[in-house]
CSV table of C-alpha atoms in Angstrom, one decimal:
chain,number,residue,atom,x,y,z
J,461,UNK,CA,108.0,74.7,-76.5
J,462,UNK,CA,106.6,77.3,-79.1
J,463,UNK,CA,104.4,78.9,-76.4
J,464,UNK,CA,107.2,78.6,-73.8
J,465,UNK,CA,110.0,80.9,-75.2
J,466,UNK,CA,112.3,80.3,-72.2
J,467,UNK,CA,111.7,76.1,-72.3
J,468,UNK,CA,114.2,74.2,-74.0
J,469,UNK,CA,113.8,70.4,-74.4
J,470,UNK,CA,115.5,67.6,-74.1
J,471,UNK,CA,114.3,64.4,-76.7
J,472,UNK,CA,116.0,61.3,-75.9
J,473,UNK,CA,115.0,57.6,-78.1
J,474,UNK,CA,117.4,55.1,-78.8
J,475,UNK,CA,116.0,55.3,-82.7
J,476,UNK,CA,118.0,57.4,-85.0
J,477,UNK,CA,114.8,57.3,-86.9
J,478,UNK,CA,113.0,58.9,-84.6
J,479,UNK,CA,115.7,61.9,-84.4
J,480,UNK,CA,115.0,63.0,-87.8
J,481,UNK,CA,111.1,63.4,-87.0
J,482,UNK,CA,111.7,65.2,-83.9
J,483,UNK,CA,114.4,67.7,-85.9
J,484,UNK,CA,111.2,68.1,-88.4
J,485,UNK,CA,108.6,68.6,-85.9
J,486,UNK,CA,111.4,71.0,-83.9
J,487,UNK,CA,111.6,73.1,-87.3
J,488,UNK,CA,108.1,73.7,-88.3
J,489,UNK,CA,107.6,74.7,-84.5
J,490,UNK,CA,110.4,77.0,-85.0
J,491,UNK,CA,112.1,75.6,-81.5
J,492,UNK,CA,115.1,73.7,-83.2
J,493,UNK,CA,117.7,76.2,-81.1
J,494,UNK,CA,116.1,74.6,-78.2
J,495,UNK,CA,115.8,71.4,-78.5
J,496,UNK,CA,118.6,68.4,-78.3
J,497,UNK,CA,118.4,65.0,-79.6
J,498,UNK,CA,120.4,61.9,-77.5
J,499,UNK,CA,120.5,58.5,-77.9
J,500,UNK,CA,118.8,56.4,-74.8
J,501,UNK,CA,118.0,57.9,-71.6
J,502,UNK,CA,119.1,56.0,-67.9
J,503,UNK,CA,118.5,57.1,-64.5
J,504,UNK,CA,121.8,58.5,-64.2
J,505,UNK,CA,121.7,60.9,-67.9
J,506,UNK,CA,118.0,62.1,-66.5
J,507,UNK,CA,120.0,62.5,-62.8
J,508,UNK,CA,122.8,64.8,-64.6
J,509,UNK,CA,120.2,66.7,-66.7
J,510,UNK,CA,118.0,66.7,-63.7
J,511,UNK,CA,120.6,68.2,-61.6
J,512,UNK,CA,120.5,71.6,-63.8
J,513,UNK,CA,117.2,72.4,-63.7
J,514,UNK,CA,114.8,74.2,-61.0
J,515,UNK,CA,112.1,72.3,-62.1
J,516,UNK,CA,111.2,69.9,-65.0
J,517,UNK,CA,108.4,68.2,-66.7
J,518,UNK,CA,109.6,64.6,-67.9
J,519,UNK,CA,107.3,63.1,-70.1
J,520,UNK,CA,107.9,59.5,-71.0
J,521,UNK,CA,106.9,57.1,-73.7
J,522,UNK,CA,109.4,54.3,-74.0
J,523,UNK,CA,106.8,51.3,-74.9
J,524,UNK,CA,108.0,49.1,-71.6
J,525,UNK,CA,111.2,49.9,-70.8
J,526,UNK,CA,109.8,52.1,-67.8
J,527,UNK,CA,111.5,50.3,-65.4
J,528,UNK,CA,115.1,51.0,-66.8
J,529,UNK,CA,114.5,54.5,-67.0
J,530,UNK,CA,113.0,55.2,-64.0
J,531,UNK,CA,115.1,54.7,-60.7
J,532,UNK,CA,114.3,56.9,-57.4
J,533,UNK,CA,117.9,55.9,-55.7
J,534,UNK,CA,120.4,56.6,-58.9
J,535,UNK,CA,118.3,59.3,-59.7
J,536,UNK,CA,117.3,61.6,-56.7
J,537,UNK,CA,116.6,64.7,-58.6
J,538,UNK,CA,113.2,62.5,-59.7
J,539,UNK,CA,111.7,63.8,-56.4
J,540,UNK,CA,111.7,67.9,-58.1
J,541,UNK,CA,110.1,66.9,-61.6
J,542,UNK,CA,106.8,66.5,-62.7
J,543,UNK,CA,106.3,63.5,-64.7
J,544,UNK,CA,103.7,61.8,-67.7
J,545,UNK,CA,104.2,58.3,-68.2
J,546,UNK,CA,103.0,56.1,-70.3
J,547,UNK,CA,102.5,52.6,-68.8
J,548,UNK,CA,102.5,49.5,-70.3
J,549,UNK,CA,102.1,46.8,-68.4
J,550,UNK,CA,100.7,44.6,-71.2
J,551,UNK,CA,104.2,44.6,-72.6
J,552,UNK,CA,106.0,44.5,-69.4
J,553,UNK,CA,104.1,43.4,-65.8
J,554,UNK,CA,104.4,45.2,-63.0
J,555,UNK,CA,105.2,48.5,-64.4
J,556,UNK,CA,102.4,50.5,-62.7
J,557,UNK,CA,103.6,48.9,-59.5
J,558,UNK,CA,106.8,49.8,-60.0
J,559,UNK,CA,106.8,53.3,-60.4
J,560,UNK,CA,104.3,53.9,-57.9
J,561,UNK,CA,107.0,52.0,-55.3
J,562,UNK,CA,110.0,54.4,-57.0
J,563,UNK,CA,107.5,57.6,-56.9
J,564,UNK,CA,104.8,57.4,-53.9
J,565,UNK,CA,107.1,59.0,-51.2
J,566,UNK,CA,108.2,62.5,-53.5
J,567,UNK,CA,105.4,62.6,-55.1
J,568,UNK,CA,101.4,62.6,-55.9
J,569,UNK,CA,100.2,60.2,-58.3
J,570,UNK,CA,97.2,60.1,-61.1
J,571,UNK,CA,96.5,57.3,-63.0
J,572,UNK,CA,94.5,58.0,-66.0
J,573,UNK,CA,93.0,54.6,-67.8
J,574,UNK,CA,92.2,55.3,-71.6
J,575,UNK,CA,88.5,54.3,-72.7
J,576,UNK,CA,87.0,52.5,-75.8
J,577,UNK,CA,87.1,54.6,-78.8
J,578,UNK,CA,83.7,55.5,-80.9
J,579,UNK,CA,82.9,57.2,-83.8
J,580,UNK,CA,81.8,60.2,-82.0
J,581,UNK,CA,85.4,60.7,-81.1
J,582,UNK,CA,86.6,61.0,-84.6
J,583,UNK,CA,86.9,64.9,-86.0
J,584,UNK,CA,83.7,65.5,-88.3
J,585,UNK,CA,86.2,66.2,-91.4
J,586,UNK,CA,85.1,63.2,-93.6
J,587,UNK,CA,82.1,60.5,-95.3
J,588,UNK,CA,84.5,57.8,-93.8
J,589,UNK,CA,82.8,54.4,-92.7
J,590,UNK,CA,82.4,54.3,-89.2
J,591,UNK,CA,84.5,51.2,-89.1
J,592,UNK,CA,87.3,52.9,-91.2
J,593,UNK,CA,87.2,55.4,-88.8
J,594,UNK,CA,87.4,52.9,-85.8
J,595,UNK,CA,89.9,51.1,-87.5
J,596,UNK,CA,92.2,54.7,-87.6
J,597,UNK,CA,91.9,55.8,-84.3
J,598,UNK,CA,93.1,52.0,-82.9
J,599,UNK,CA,96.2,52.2,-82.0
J,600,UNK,CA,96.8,48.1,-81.9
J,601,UNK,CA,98.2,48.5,-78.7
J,602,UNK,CA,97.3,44.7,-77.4
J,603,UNK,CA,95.5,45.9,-74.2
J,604,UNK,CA,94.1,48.9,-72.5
J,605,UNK,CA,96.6,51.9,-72.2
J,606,UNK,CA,96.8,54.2,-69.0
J,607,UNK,CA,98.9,57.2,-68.0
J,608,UNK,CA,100.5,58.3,-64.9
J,609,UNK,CA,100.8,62.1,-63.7
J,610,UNK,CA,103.2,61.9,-60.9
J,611,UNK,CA,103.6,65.9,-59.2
J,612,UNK,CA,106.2,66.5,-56.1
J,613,UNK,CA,104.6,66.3,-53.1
């Protein structure tokens, strides 16, 4: 949002922790004036702060609960956004399969798989142990992690 001076954002997570991080990062960026914090997102808040945009970018990371949030029929204004999910179908199957049904008619869809980590990946900053250095980058995520770029068609 820094770099994008007439962006404003929109943060939603259930955890009230979370809302204090975000108001942090939102300071340091120098975007707090344009950025609000709610409480859990459904198809039908996304529908109504949808429904006042031209277009949008929706990014979403809510650790399985894809299938609550997204909802082509209560939420038709979907069809004009561009979206980044998260998937994560080890915590919740069918997922991918989901949102490609709710998404495949409005618009195009990427999926992006993630790919072992290796040293060579880690910023050349320190003498860390290459298996210190494996052991920060793993996320413990419990299975392979992919992303999907959904753009109207």
């Amino acid at each position: 949002l820094r770099l994008l001076p007439n962006v404003r954002g929109i943060c939603y997570d259930p955890d009230k922790r979370a809302h204090g991080l975000l108001a942090k990062m939102a300071a340091v960026n120098n975007v707090s004036d344009r950025v609000e914090l709610r409480n859990l997102c459904t198809p039908e808040t996304l529908e109504d702060d949808l429904d006042k945009c031209s277009s949008a970018l929706v990014i979403i990371d809510c650790e399985g609960a894809e299938m609550d949030v997204i909802d082509s029929v209560k939420c038709k204004n979907l069809a004009k956004a561009s979206l980044v999910i998260e998937t994560h179908d080890f915590k919740r199957a069918g997922v991918s399969d989901y949102l490609i049904e709710q998404l495949s008619n409005s618009h195009r869809i990427e999926i992006i798989e993630s790919s072992d980590r290796s040293t060579s990946d880690f910023p050349d900053v320190s003498d860390l142990p290459d298996e210190i250095k494996l052991k920060i980058m793993d996320e413990k995520r419990g299975g392979k992690q992919s992303w999907m770029i959904a753009t109207p068609v």
